[in-house]
Amino acid sequence: MSLMNKSKRSRTNRAALLSAVFTLLLAGCASDVNPRVATRPNNDAALTGDLPVNPLQWKVITSAIDKQNSTMYTLFGNDVAVQYARTHAQHDYPAGSTLSLVTWSQQEDPRWFGGNIPSAPKSVEFVAVALGPDKKPTYVYQEFEGSPLKKTSSQESTAPDGRSAYLVNQRAAVMP
Amino acid sequence: MAKPPLRSSVTFLIILGVLFLGMQFLRPELTNPPVKADLQAPPEVKQILRNSCYNCHSNETRLPWYDKVVPAYWIVTSDVTTARQHLNFSELGSLPPAAQKAKLYEAVNQIQLGAMPLPAYTKVHPEATVTEAQLKVLRDYLAPASLTTPAETATANEQYGKWLPNGTNLTQTHLSPNGVPFLPDYKNWKAISSTDRFDNHTMREILGNDIAIKAIAENHINPWPDGTVLAKVTWFQQPDDKGFVHAGAFQQVELMERDSRKYAATGNWGYGRWRGTELKPYGNDAKFDAECVGCHTPVKKNDYVYTMPIAGQGKGQSQ
């Protein structure tokens, strides 16, 4: 009886010891990766909400930083707009062009002290150039704000004004 | 049960002892060359660097007795030689101020990411560990995000004026010295992130080819699939009179191309950098990329990639 108990106990002990070792090994592996290095996407900066299109699917025209407000911008364009911006110093985008300015608040890059990266999006603006019935261009401006992004502004004009002028007047960043 | 004869184990120990003593005479030379241009920094910063870095990264190496015993001594000698090649605080003062700052930022990042001091080193020398409080002292010393000095607007304008009508006019193949090809279509790839680098007054867009974008959408980014290419496009920060910073003159484009066969020797990634609008390949010889690998090693466990791609790739229509 006592013998059986002993062997049972030793088996239990061995199992406990093994699981302890295993746990330690696992913990060792997990703590091995510095949390700054651990693989993850930047979920904070995702454009969530009801946008008509995802500007991240377009091409980059230029970017900017507002140091005082700690925000960063990227101006995207669809193919028509990008083709025009990269070959013209003027700002008369042809019909079919759409520009989109995404504004993100900034966060410190956890993997590089000395750099800031996008955090939550603050706004996404669009300017679409279309031909009106009189064959003159119309500029349709839309703005989305908040989290998730919701439409807060929509205007149409025959000439770029205010924010739509701001978007249209940016010059393309040099990309040889 | 047969026990091994006592005599043979004694003989064995004696042989080991003799070998150990004999090994002590195989001593590669480790000298302290004169300190030419020691880094100038506030005393509280210097004290941390001296305590945690100088034993390998300076000409003031002071080895405790247990590091002088072979085979530990061999490891230490080799580590110190490599360390001095990469960063030597005794010579850092001779570099231009911006280059000194860049080295210090890299050092702080190596510490912050747990790559330095080498974990194997701090196990034996726990006193060299950089504490959170010490890391803060180093960060605060570098932190003042000095507003960018107005860059030469004229340079940026001239560059833009020349680029606009011509686009890319490559007359050569533009291979990086290590064989990584330049891919002129990088500018049409999708953005995966951007960075505001206040440490060197640049700003970057990080772009990915279709394979990269698909990998992000499917969350397969460690490891990234072979065929992935990431591009980092860098411009100098160009502040306007309202403190607003625009993308100024183009500085360079860098590519990381993943191919586990072609680039097995450099962690499965091929690195290339092309400078200026003439896209001059960076590096003097095929081995130049040791610099790239060195800087990316702290993020080895993230498949050597620093960029955290913005989530939501592949969602939403493009037109």
GROMACS .gro file of C-alpha atoms in nm:
model
  495
    1MET     CA    1   0.000   0.000   0.000
    2SER     CA    2   0.269   0.242   0.103
    3LEU     CA    3   0.476   0.138  -0.196
    4MET     CA    4   0.191   0.214  -0.434
    5ASN     CA    5   0.140   0.552  -0.274
    6LYS     CA    6   0.505   0.630  -0.315
    7SER     CA    7   0.515   0.542  -0.684
    8LYS     CA    8   0.194   0.736  -0.741
    9ARG     CA    9   0.337   1.037  -0.563
   10SER     CA   10   0.661   1.022  -0.758
   11ARG     CA   11   0.465   1.001  -1.082
   12THR     CA   12   0.260   1.305  -0.980
   13ASN     CA   13   0.578   1.484  -0.882
   14ARG     CA   14   0.741   1.401  -1.212
   15ALA     CA   15   0.436   1.527  -1.401
   16ALA     CA   16   0.439   1.848  -1.198
   17LEU     CA   17   0.809   1.890  -1.256
   18LEU     CA   18   0.770   1.830  -1.630
   19SER     CA   19   0.486   2.078  -1.662
   20ALA     CA   20   0.683   2.331  -1.460
   21VAL     CA   21   0.981   2.290  -1.691
   22PHE     CA   22   0.753   2.316  -1.993
   23THR     CA   23   0.588   2.633  -1.858
   24LEU     CA   24   0.929   2.784  -1.790
   25LEU     CA   25   1.043   2.701  -2.142
   26LEU     CA   26   0.730   2.859  -2.288
   27ALA     CA   27   0.770   3.164  -2.066
   28GLY     CA   28   1.132   3.178  -2.171
   29CYS     CA   29   1.035   3.180  -2.538
   30ALA     CA   30   0.762   3.438  -2.488
   31SER     CA   31   0.973   3.678  -2.284
   32ASP     CA   32   1.250   3.634  -2.539
   33VAL     CA   33   1.077   3.873  -2.781
   34ASN     CA   34   1.102   4.233  -2.674
   35PRO     CA   35   0.743   4.369  -2.675
   36ARG     CA   36   0.857   4.650  -2.905
   37VAL     CA   37   0.971   4.392  -3.159
   38ALA     CA   38   0.670   4.157  -3.133
   39THR     CA   39   0.498   4.124  -3.471
   40ARG     CA   40   0.177   4.325  -3.503
   41PRO     CA   41   0.009   4.554  -3.755
   42ASN     CA   42  -0.056   4.919  -3.671
   43ASN     CA   43  -0.424   4.879  -3.582
   44ASP     CA   44  -0.447   5.232  -3.439
   45ALA     CA   45  -0.392   5.385  -3.782
   46ALA     CA   46  -0.644   5.170  -3.975
   47LEU     CA   47  -0.905   5.368  -4.166
   48THR     CA   48  -1.226   5.230  -4.018
   49GLY     CA   49  -1.567   5.371  -4.103
   50ASP     CA   50  -1.784   5.425  -4.406
   51LEU     CA   51  -1.542   5.563  -4.662
   52PRO     CA   52  -1.651   5.545  -5.029
   53VAL     CA   53  -1.304   5.408  -5.119
   54ASN     CA   54  -0.993   5.315  -4.925
   55PRO     CA   55  -0.727   5.569  -5.024
   56LEU     CA   56  -0.456   5.328  -4.907
   57GLN     CA   57  -0.536   5.137  -5.226
   58TRP     CA   58  -0.418   5.438  -5.428
   59LYS     CA   59  -0.074   5.585  -5.492
   60VAL     CA   60   0.116   5.841  -5.291
   61ILE     CA   61   0.140   6.196  -5.426
   62THR     CA   62   0.310   6.362  -5.128
   63SER     CA   63   0.312   6.385  -4.752
   64ALA     CA   64   0.338   6.652  -4.482
   65ILE     CA   65   0.375   6.696  -4.106
   66ASP     CA   66   0.214   6.945  -3.870
   67LYS     CA   67   0.465   6.954  -3.585
   68GLN     CA   68   0.259   7.183  -3.362
   69ASN     CA   69  -0.047   6.959  -3.371
   70SER     CA   70   0.151   6.634  -3.392
   71THR     CA   71  -0.032   6.516  -3.699
   72MET     CA   72   0.094   6.369  -4.026
   73TYR     CA   73  -0.062   6.364  -4.370
   74THR     CA   74  -0.039   6.158  -4.682
   75LEU     CA   75  -0.198   6.279  -5.006
   76PHE     CA   76  -0.312   5.990  -5.224
   77GLY     CA   77  -0.448   5.994  -5.577
   78ASN     CA   78  -0.618   5.754  -5.814
   79ASP     CA   79  -0.433   5.666  -6.136
   80VAL     CA   80  -0.563   5.966  -6.332
   81ALA     CA   81  -0.469   6.210  -6.056
   82VAL     CA   82  -0.125   6.059  -5.993
   83GLN     CA   83  -0.037   6.051  -6.360
   84TYR     CA   84  -0.126   6.421  -6.383
   85ALA     CA   85   0.044   6.530  -6.058
   86ARG     CA   86   0.372   6.365  -6.151
   87THR     CA   87   0.394   6.537  -6.487
   88HIS     CA   88   0.238   6.881  -6.436
   89ALA     CA   89   0.333   7.180  -6.226
   90GLN     CA   90  -0.018   7.323  -6.274
   91HIS     CA   91  -0.313   7.220  -6.061
   92ASP     CA   92  -0.585   7.167  -6.324
   93TYR     CA   93  -0.655   6.803  -6.259
   94PRO     CA   94  -0.849   6.636  -6.543
   95ALA     CA   95  -1.197   6.494  -6.498
   96GLY     CA   96  -1.182   6.152  -6.338
   97SER     CA   97  -0.914   6.255  -6.090
   98THR     CA   98  -0.973   6.193  -5.724
   99LEU     CA   99  -0.738   6.306  -5.448
  100SER     CA  100  -0.755   6.196  -5.089
  101LEU     CA  101  -0.576   6.351  -4.792
  102VAL     CA  102  -0.551   6.129  -4.487
  103THR     CA  103  -0.460   6.300  -4.158
  104TRP     CA  104  -0.332   6.086  -3.874
  105SER     CA  105  -0.240   6.187  -3.523
  106GLN     CA  106   0.115   6.079  -3.445
  107GLN     CA  107   0.260   5.830  -3.200
  108GLU     CA  108   0.619   5.753  -3.115
  109ASP     CA  109   0.745   5.463  -3.322
  110PRO     CA  110   0.789   5.190  -3.060
  111ARG     CA  111   1.066   5.040  -3.272
  112TRP     CA  112   1.260   5.357  -3.343
  113PHE     CA  113   1.315   5.630  -3.090
  114GLY     CA  114   1.364   5.932  -3.315
  115GLY     CA  115   1.064   5.861  -3.534
  116ASN     CA  116   0.688   5.919  -3.521
  117ILE     CA  117   0.438   5.701  -3.705
  118PRO     CA  118   0.063   5.727  -3.773
  119SER     CA  119  -0.175   5.674  -3.483
  120ALA     CA  120  -0.555   5.718  -3.500
  121PRO     CA  121  -0.683   5.883  -3.820
  122LYS     CA  122  -0.831   6.229  -3.760
  123SER     CA  123  -0.985   6.289  -4.099
  124VAL     CA  124  -1.002   6.165  -4.455
  125GLU     CA  125  -1.082   6.422  -4.724
  126PHE     CA  126  -1.164   6.362  -5.089
  127VAL     CA  127  -1.177   6.589  -5.392
  128ALA     CA  128  -1.324   6.436  -5.706
  129VAL     CA  129  -1.302   6.624  -6.034
  130ALA     CA  130  -1.592   6.565  -6.274
  131LEU     CA  131  -1.721   6.735  -6.586
  132GLY     CA  132  -2.041   6.926  -6.531
  133PRO     CA  133  -2.324   6.950  -6.787
  134ASP     CA  134  -2.162   7.267  -6.926
  135LYS     CA  135  -1.837   7.071  -6.985
  136LYS     CA  136  -1.673   7.268  -6.708
  137PRO     CA  137  -1.508   7.085  -6.419
  138THR     CA  138  -1.685   7.050  -6.088
  139TYR     CA  139  -1.505   6.973  -5.765
  140VAL     CA  140  -1.682   6.747  -5.519
  141TYR     CA  141  -1.533   6.772  -5.173
  142GLN     CA  142  -1.611   6.530  -4.892
  143GLU     CA  143  -1.472   6.504  -4.543
  144PHE     CA  144  -1.489   6.213  -4.299
  145GLU     CA  145  -1.396   6.251  -3.935
  146GLY     CA  146  -1.405   6.066  -3.604
  147SER     CA  147  -1.364   5.708  -3.504
  148PRO     CA  148  -1.510   5.528  -3.690
  149LEU     CA  149  -1.487   5.780  -3.974
  150LYS     CA  150  -1.820   5.944  -4.059
  151LYS     CA  151  -1.906   6.197  -4.328
  152THR     CA  152  -1.908   6.546  -4.176
  153SER     CA  153  -1.894   6.764  -4.484
  154SER     CA  154  -1.985   6.752  -4.852
  155GLN     CA  155  -1.967   7.040  -5.100
  156GLU     CA  156  -1.964   7.092  -5.472
  157SER     CA  157  -1.806   7.388  -5.648
  158THR     CA  158  -1.703   7.492  -5.996
  159ALA     CA  159  -1.361   7.602  -5.875
  160PRO     CA  160  -1.152   7.458  -5.595
  161ASP     CA  161  -1.202   7.658  -5.278
  162GLY     CA  162  -1.106   7.619  -4.913
  163ARG     CA  163  -0.999   7.266  -4.841
  164SER     CA  164  -1.048   7.139  -5.196
  165ALA     CA  165  -0.809   7.412  -5.315
  166TYR     CA  166  -0.562   7.304  -5.049
  167LEU     CA  167  -0.565   6.944  -5.170
  168VAL     CA  168  -0.548   7.035  -5.536
  169ASN     CA  169  -0.260   7.278  -5.487
  170GLN     CA  170  -0.014   7.033  -5.330
  171ARG     CA  171   0.274   6.947  -5.557
  172ALA     CA  172   0.388   6.590  -5.608
  173ALA     CA  173   0.686   6.471  -5.406
  174VAL     CA  174   0.985   6.382  -5.625
  175MET     CA  175   1.001   6.004  -5.684
  176PRO     CA  176   1.262   5.928  -5.948
  177MET     CA  177   2.772  -0.266  -1.127
  178ALA     CA  178   3.114  -0.190  -1.274
  179LYS     CA  179   3.256   0.143  -1.172
  180PRO     CA  180   3.509   0.321  -1.391
  181PRO     CA  181   3.852   0.288  -1.236
  182LEU     CA  182   3.942   0.589  -1.025
  183ARG     CA  183   4.284   0.618  -1.181
  184SER     CA  184   4.154   0.684  -1.533
  185SER     CA  185   3.922   0.964  -1.418
  186VAL     CA  186   4.210   1.131  -1.235
  187THR     CA  187   4.422   1.105  -1.550
  188PHE     CA  188   4.136   1.254  -1.747
  189LEU     CA  189   4.109   1.550  -1.510
  190ILE     CA  190   4.483   1.608  -1.523
  191ILE     CA  191   4.479   1.610  -1.903
  192LEU     CA  192   4.189   1.859  -1.894
  193GLY     CA  193   4.378   2.078  -1.649
  194VAL     CA  194   4.693   2.079  -1.861
  195LEU     CA  195   4.492   2.159  -2.172
  196PHE     CA  196   4.318   2.444  -1.986
  197LEU     CA  197   4.649   2.587  -1.870
  198GLY     CA  198   4.802   2.546  -2.215
  199MET     CA  199   4.509   2.728  -2.373
  200GLN     CA  200   4.583   3.031  -2.156
  201PHE     CA  201   4.890   3.098  -2.369
  202LEU     CA  202   4.682   3.133  -2.686
  203ARG     CA  203   4.601   3.497  -2.635
  204PRO     CA  204   4.499   3.719  -2.924
  205GLU     CA  205   4.618   4.073  -2.858
  206LEU     CA  206   4.369   4.321  -2.717
  207THR     CA  207   4.514   4.666  -2.670
  208ASN     CA  208   4.370   5.004  -2.583
  209PRO     CA  209   4.473   5.243  -2.861
  210PRO     CA  210   4.492   5.612  -2.762
  211VAL     CA  211   4.162   5.794  -2.717
  212LYS     CA  212   4.154   6.030  -3.017
  213ALA     CA  213   3.821   6.207  -3.008
  214ASP     CA  214   3.609   6.096  -2.717
  215LEU     CA  215   3.236   6.169  -2.739
  216GLN     CA  216   3.145   6.497  -2.571
  217ALA     CA  217   2.821   6.469  -2.374
  218PRO     CA  218   2.680   6.577  -2.036
  219PRO     CA  219   2.832   6.385  -1.739
  220GLU     CA  220   2.510   6.196  -1.656
  221VAL     CA  221   2.498   6.067  -2.015
  222LYS     CA  222   2.868   5.983  -2.026
  223GLN     CA  223   2.843   5.795  -1.699
  224ILE     CA  224   2.577   5.559  -1.838
  225LEU     CA  225   2.767   5.502  -2.162
  226ARG     CA  226   3.091   5.440  -1.972
  227ASN     CA  227   2.923   5.195  -1.740
  228SER     CA  228   2.728   4.998  -2.002
  229CYS     CA  229   2.900   5.046  -2.339
  230TYR     CA  230   3.261   5.161  -2.306
  231ASN     CA  231   3.405   4.822  -2.213
  232CYS     CA  232   3.352   4.707  -2.572
  233HIS     CA  233   3.270   5.025  -2.767
  234SER     CA  234   3.574   5.238  -2.680
  235ASN     CA  235   3.952   5.230  -2.653
  236GLU     CA  236   3.914   5.216  -2.275
  237THR     CA  237   3.839   4.848  -2.236
  238ARG     CA  238   3.887   4.726  -1.879
  239LEU     CA  239   3.847   4.353  -1.839
  240PRO     CA  240   3.765   4.195  -1.503
  241TRP     CA  241   3.991   3.895  -1.419
  242TYR     CA  242   3.729   3.636  -1.522
  243ASP     CA  243   3.715   3.783  -1.873
  244LYS     CA  244   4.090   3.731  -1.901
  245VAL     CA  245   4.058   3.355  -1.862
  246VAL     CA  246   4.051   3.154  -2.186
  247PRO     CA  247   3.806   3.064  -2.341
  248ALA     CA  248   3.603   3.362  -2.212
  249TYR     CA  249   3.892   3.585  -2.319
  250TRP     CA  250   3.863   3.468  -2.681
  251ILE     CA  251   3.494   3.560  -2.692
  252VAL     CA  252   3.559   3.897  -2.528
  253THR     CA  253   3.844   3.984  -2.765
  254SER     CA  254   3.639   3.903  -3.070
  255ASP     CA  255   3.337   4.094  -2.933
  256VAL     CA  256   3.544   4.403  -2.852
  257THR     CA  257   3.701   4.407  -3.199
  258THR     CA  258   3.360   4.385  -3.368
  259ALA     CA  259   3.209   4.637  -3.128
  260ARG     CA  260   3.481   4.897  -3.193
  261GLN     CA  261   3.436   4.859  -3.569
  262HIS     CA  262   3.068   4.932  -3.537
  263LEU     CA  263   3.077   5.211  -3.280
  264ASN     CA  264   3.378   5.349  -3.097
  265PHE     CA  265   3.303   5.625  -2.848
  266SER     CA  266   3.676   5.710  -2.832
  267GLU     CA  267   3.663   5.816  -3.199
  268LEU     CA  268   3.300   5.928  -3.230
  269GLY     CA  269   3.392   6.290  -3.151
  270SER     CA  270   3.572   6.319  -3.487
  271LEU     CA  271   3.249   6.270  -3.687
  272PRO     CA  272   3.030   6.566  -3.792
  273PRO     CA  273   2.771   6.652  -3.522
  274ALA     CA  274   2.479   6.509  -3.722
  275ALA     CA  275   2.660   6.178  -3.774
  276GLN     CA  276   2.743   6.161  -3.402
  277LYS     CA  277   2.376   6.214  -3.317
  278ALA     CA  278   2.272   5.944  -3.564
  279LYS     CA  279   2.507   5.696  -3.396
  280LEU     CA  280   2.368   5.787  -3.054
  281TYR     CA  281   2.009   5.743  -3.173
  282GLU     CA  282   2.103   5.403  -3.310
  283ALA     CA  283   2.269   5.312  -2.980
  284VAL     CA  284   1.960   5.414  -2.781
  285ASN     CA  285   1.742   5.211  -3.015
  286GLN     CA  286   1.966   4.906  -2.982
  287ILE     CA  287   1.932   4.940  -2.603
  288GLN     CA  288   1.559   5.000  -2.618
  289LEU     CA  289   1.499   4.695  -2.837
  290GLY     CA  290   1.699   4.476  -2.599
  291ALA     CA  291   1.977   4.410  -2.850
  292MET     CA  292   2.244   4.598  -2.651
  293PRO     CA  293   2.432   4.547  -2.429
  294LEU     CA  294   2.441   4.191  -2.569
  295PRO     CA  295   2.209   3.976  -2.353
  296ALA     CA  296   2.488   3.717  -2.320
  297TYR     CA  297   2.714   3.994  -2.187
  298THR     CA  298   2.469   4.128  -1.927
  299LYS     CA  299   2.415   3.774  -1.798
  300VAL     CA  300   2.778   3.768  -1.690
  301HIS     CA  301   2.803   4.144  -1.624
  302PRO     CA  302   2.463   4.239  -1.479
  303GLU     CA  303   2.601   4.576  -1.369
  304ALA     CA  304   2.617   4.678  -1.739
  305THR     CA  305   2.240   4.648  -1.783
  306VAL     CA  306   2.081   4.982  -1.878
  307THR     CA  307   1.792   5.049  -1.640
  308GLU     CA  308   1.467   5.214  -1.745
  309ALA     CA  309   1.574   5.529  -1.558
  310GLN     CA  310   1.908   5.536  -1.740
  311LEU     CA  311   1.737   5.480  -2.075
  312LYS     CA  312   1.519   5.783  -1.998
  313VAL     CA  313   1.829   5.996  -1.933
  314LEU     CA  314   1.967   5.898  -2.274
  315ARG     CA  315   1.635   5.959  -2.450
  316ASP     CA  316   1.587   6.296  -2.282
  317TYR     CA  317   1.935   6.399  -2.391
  318LEU     CA  318   1.852   6.324  -2.756
  319ALA     CA  319   1.481   6.407  -2.741
  320PRO     CA  320   1.459   6.783  -2.795
  321ALA     CA  321   1.286   6.749  -3.127
  322SER     CA  322   1.456   7.058  -3.259
  323LEU     CA  323   1.243   7.223  -3.522
  324THR     CA  324   1.384   7.154  -3.861
  325THR     CA  325   1.610   7.427  -3.988
  326PRO     CA  326   1.474   7.562  -4.313
  327ALA     CA  327   1.629   7.345  -4.580
  328GLU     CA  328   1.735   7.501  -4.906
  329THR     CA  329   1.401   7.552  -5.075
  330ALA     CA  330   1.591   7.632  -5.392
  331THR     CA  331   1.745   7.284  -5.403
  332ALA     CA  332   1.406   7.118  -5.367
  333ASN     CA  333   1.251   7.343  -5.629
  334GLU     CA  334   1.530   7.284  -5.877
  335GLN     CA  335   1.507   6.908  -5.825
  336TYR     CA  336   1.129   6.916  -5.877
  337GLY     CA  337   1.167   7.126  -6.193
  338LYS     CA  338   1.407   6.876  -6.347
  339TRP     CA  339   1.216   6.566  -6.243
  340LEU     CA  340   0.869   6.674  -6.355
  341PRO     CA  341   0.914   6.662  -6.734
  342ASN     CA  342   1.154   6.366  -6.734
  343GLY     CA  343   1.037   6.129  -6.463
  344THR     CA  344   1.283   5.842  -6.428
  345ASN     CA  345   1.543   5.827  -6.701
  346LEU     CA  346   1.770   5.543  -6.606
  347THR     CA  347   2.053   5.481  -6.846
  348GLN     CA  348   2.217   5.200  -6.649
  349THR     CA  349   2.089   4.888  -6.479
  350HIS     CA  350   2.143   5.044  -6.137
  351LEU     CA  351   2.221   4.725  -5.950
  352SER     CA  352   2.313   4.773  -5.588
  353PRO     CA  353   2.675   4.647  -5.534
  354ASN     CA  354   2.533   4.336  -5.361
  355GLY     CA  355   2.317   4.249  -5.664
  356VAL     CA  356   1.983   4.384  -5.545
  357PRO     CA  357   1.804   4.535  -5.847
  358PHE     CA  358   1.648   4.881  -5.849
  359LEU     CA  359   1.274   4.854  -5.921
  360PRO     CA  360   1.154   5.181  -6.079
  361ASP     CA  361   0.791   5.084  -6.030
  362TYR     CA  362   0.827   5.128  -5.650
  363LYS     CA  363   0.655   5.466  -5.681
  364ASN     CA  364   0.333   5.296  -5.790
  365TRP     CA  365   0.318   5.059  -5.493
  366LYS     CA  366   0.076   5.103  -5.207
  367ALA     CA  367   0.161   5.284  -4.885
  368ILE     CA  368   0.193   5.070  -4.574
  369SER     CA  369   0.311   5.341  -4.334
  370SER     CA  370   0.494   5.671  -4.305
  371THR     CA  371   0.748   5.811  -4.062
  372ASP     CA  372   0.842   6.155  -3.934
  373ARG     CA  373   1.210   6.114  -3.849
  374PHE     CA  374   1.291   6.402  -3.616
  375ASP     CA  375   1.626   6.238  -3.541
  376ASN     CA  376   1.758   6.326  -3.887
  377HIS     CA  377   1.502   6.575  -4.025
  378THR     CA  378   1.367   6.346  -4.291
  379MET     CA  379   1.024   6.202  -4.368
  380ARG     CA  380   0.948   5.871  -4.530
  381GLU     CA  381   0.674   5.679  -4.704
  382ILE     CA  382   0.700   5.303  -4.680
  383LEU     CA  383   0.552   5.127  -4.981
  384GLY     CA  384   0.494   4.760  -5.057
  385ASN     CA  385   0.464   4.557  -5.377
  386ASP     CA  386   0.154   4.342  -5.440
  387ILE     CA  387   0.301   4.042  -5.259
  388ALA     CA  388   0.366   4.260  -4.953
  389ILE     CA  389   0.014   4.407  -4.960
  390LYS     CA  390  -0.142   4.060  -4.987
  391ALA     CA  391   0.075   3.939  -4.698
  392ILE     CA  392  -0.045   4.230  -4.482
  393ALA     CA  393  -0.410   4.169  -4.575
  394GLU     CA  394  -0.371   3.802  -4.480
  395ASN     CA  395  -0.160   3.883  -4.175
  396HIS     CA  396   0.134   3.675  -4.293
  397ILE     CA  397   0.409   3.916  -4.202
  398ASN     CA  398   0.640   3.699  -3.994
  399PRO     CA  399   0.800   3.566  -4.197
  400TRP     CA  400   0.704   3.775  -4.499
  401PRO     CA  401   0.662   3.562  -4.813
  402ASP     CA  402   0.947   3.540  -5.063
  403GLY     CA  403   0.895   3.797  -5.337
  404THR     CA  404   0.798   4.068  -5.089
  405VAL     CA  405   0.963   4.400  -5.163
  406LEU     CA  406   0.936   4.698  -4.932
  407ALA     CA  407   1.043   5.046  -5.041
  408LYS     CA  408   1.129   5.334  -4.815
  409VAL     CA  409   1.122   5.671  -4.990
  410THR     CA  410   1.296   5.952  -4.803
  411TRP     CA  411   1.267   6.328  -4.842
  412PHE     CA  412   1.426   6.605  -4.642
  413GLN     CA  413   1.179   6.789  -4.420
  414GLN     CA  414   1.094   7.125  -4.570
  415PRO     CA  415   0.923   7.355  -4.318
  416ASP     CA  416   0.723   7.654  -4.441
  417ASP     CA  417   0.686   7.981  -4.251
  418LYS     CA  418   0.383   7.845  -4.062
  419GLY     CA  419   0.580   7.558  -3.910
  420PHE     CA  420   0.419   7.316  -4.148
  421VAL     CA  421   0.659   7.056  -4.288
  422HIS     CA  422   0.641   6.943  -4.650
  423ALA     CA  423   0.824   6.671  -4.837
  424GLY     CA  424   1.130   6.860  -4.965
  425ALA     CA  425   1.419   6.738  -5.175
  426PHE     CA  426   1.427   6.365  -5.247
  427GLN     CA  427   1.712   6.202  -5.053
  428GLN     CA  428   1.698   5.831  -5.138
  429VAL     CA  429   1.493   5.521  -5.191
  430GLU     CA  430   1.576   5.196  -5.014
  431LEU     CA  431   1.449   4.850  -5.105
  432MET     CA  432   1.427   4.532  -4.900
  433GLU     CA  433   1.365   4.232  -5.124
  434ARG     CA  434   1.286   3.897  -4.965
  435ASP     CA  435   1.431   3.584  -5.123
  436SER     CA  436   1.529   3.306  -4.884
  437ARG     CA  437   1.763   3.146  -5.139
  438LYS     CA  438   1.928   3.444  -5.305
  439TYR     CA  439   1.972   3.638  -4.980
  440ALA     CA  440   2.018   3.355  -4.728
  441ALA     CA  441   2.348   3.509  -4.613
  442THR     CA  442   2.181   3.836  -4.512
  443GLY     CA  443   1.882   3.704  -4.321
  444ASN     CA  444   1.674   3.626  -4.635
  445TRP     CA  445   1.653   3.993  -4.732
  446GLY     CA  446   1.848   4.181  -4.999
  447TYR     CA  447   1.910   4.546  -4.912
  448GLY     CA  448   1.971   4.831  -5.155
  449ARG     CA  449   1.983   5.209  -5.131
  450TRP     CA  450   1.982   5.458  -5.420
  451ARG     CA  451   2.073   5.818  -5.350
  452GLY     CA  452   1.963   6.142  -5.513
  453THR     CA  453   1.759   6.186  -5.830
  454GLU     CA  454   2.042   6.021  -6.024
  455LEU     CA  455   1.975   5.712  -5.805
  456LYS     CA  456   2.339   5.643  -5.732
  457PRO     CA  457   2.372   5.294  -5.582
  458TYR     CA  458   2.498   5.313  -5.223
  459GLY     CA  459   2.796   5.111  -5.103
  460ASN     CA  460   3.149   5.050  -5.224
  461ASP     CA  461   3.137   4.673  -5.257
  462ALA     CA  462   2.907   4.373  -5.219
  463LYS     CA  463   2.971   4.365  -4.845
  464PHE     CA  464   2.832   4.713  -4.782
  465ASP     CA  465   2.506   4.559  -4.665
  466ALA     CA  466   2.663   4.442  -4.337
  467GLU     CA  467   2.566   4.793  -4.226
  468CYS     CA  468   2.202   4.728  -4.322
  469VAL     CA  469   2.191   4.389  -4.154
  470GLY     CA  470   2.355   4.530  -3.840
  471CYS     CA  471   2.090   4.796  -3.804
  472HIS     CA  472   1.804   4.552  -3.874
  473THR     CA  473   1.927   4.276  -3.640
  474PRO     CA  474   1.749   4.415  -3.330
  475VAL     CA  475   1.420   4.337  -3.510
  476LYS     CA  476   1.532   3.992  -3.629
  477LYS     CA  477   1.239   3.833  -3.443
  478ASN     CA  478   1.008   4.045  -3.659
  479ASP     CA  479   1.172   3.906  -3.975
  480TYR     CA  480   1.415   4.203  -3.976
  481VAL     CA  481   1.139   4.453  -4.058
  482TYR     CA  482   1.097   4.774  -3.855
  483THR     CA  483   0.777   4.894  -4.021
  484MET     CA  484   0.447   4.814  -3.854
  485PRO     CA  485   0.209   4.807  -4.152
  486ILE     CA  486  -0.115   5.001  -4.117
  487ALA     CA  487  -0.397   4.751  -4.069
  488GLY     CA  488  -0.689   4.727  -4.310
  489GLN     CA  489  -0.489   4.670  -4.629
  490GLY     CA  490  -0.693   4.515  -4.905
  491LYS     CA  491  -1.020   4.648  -4.764
  492GLY     CA  492  -1.237   4.877  -4.974
  493GLN     CA  493  -1.247   4.925  -5.347
  494SER     CA  494  -0.973   5.113  -5.521
  495GLN     CA  495  -1.185   5.306  -5.769
   0.00000   0.00000   0.00000
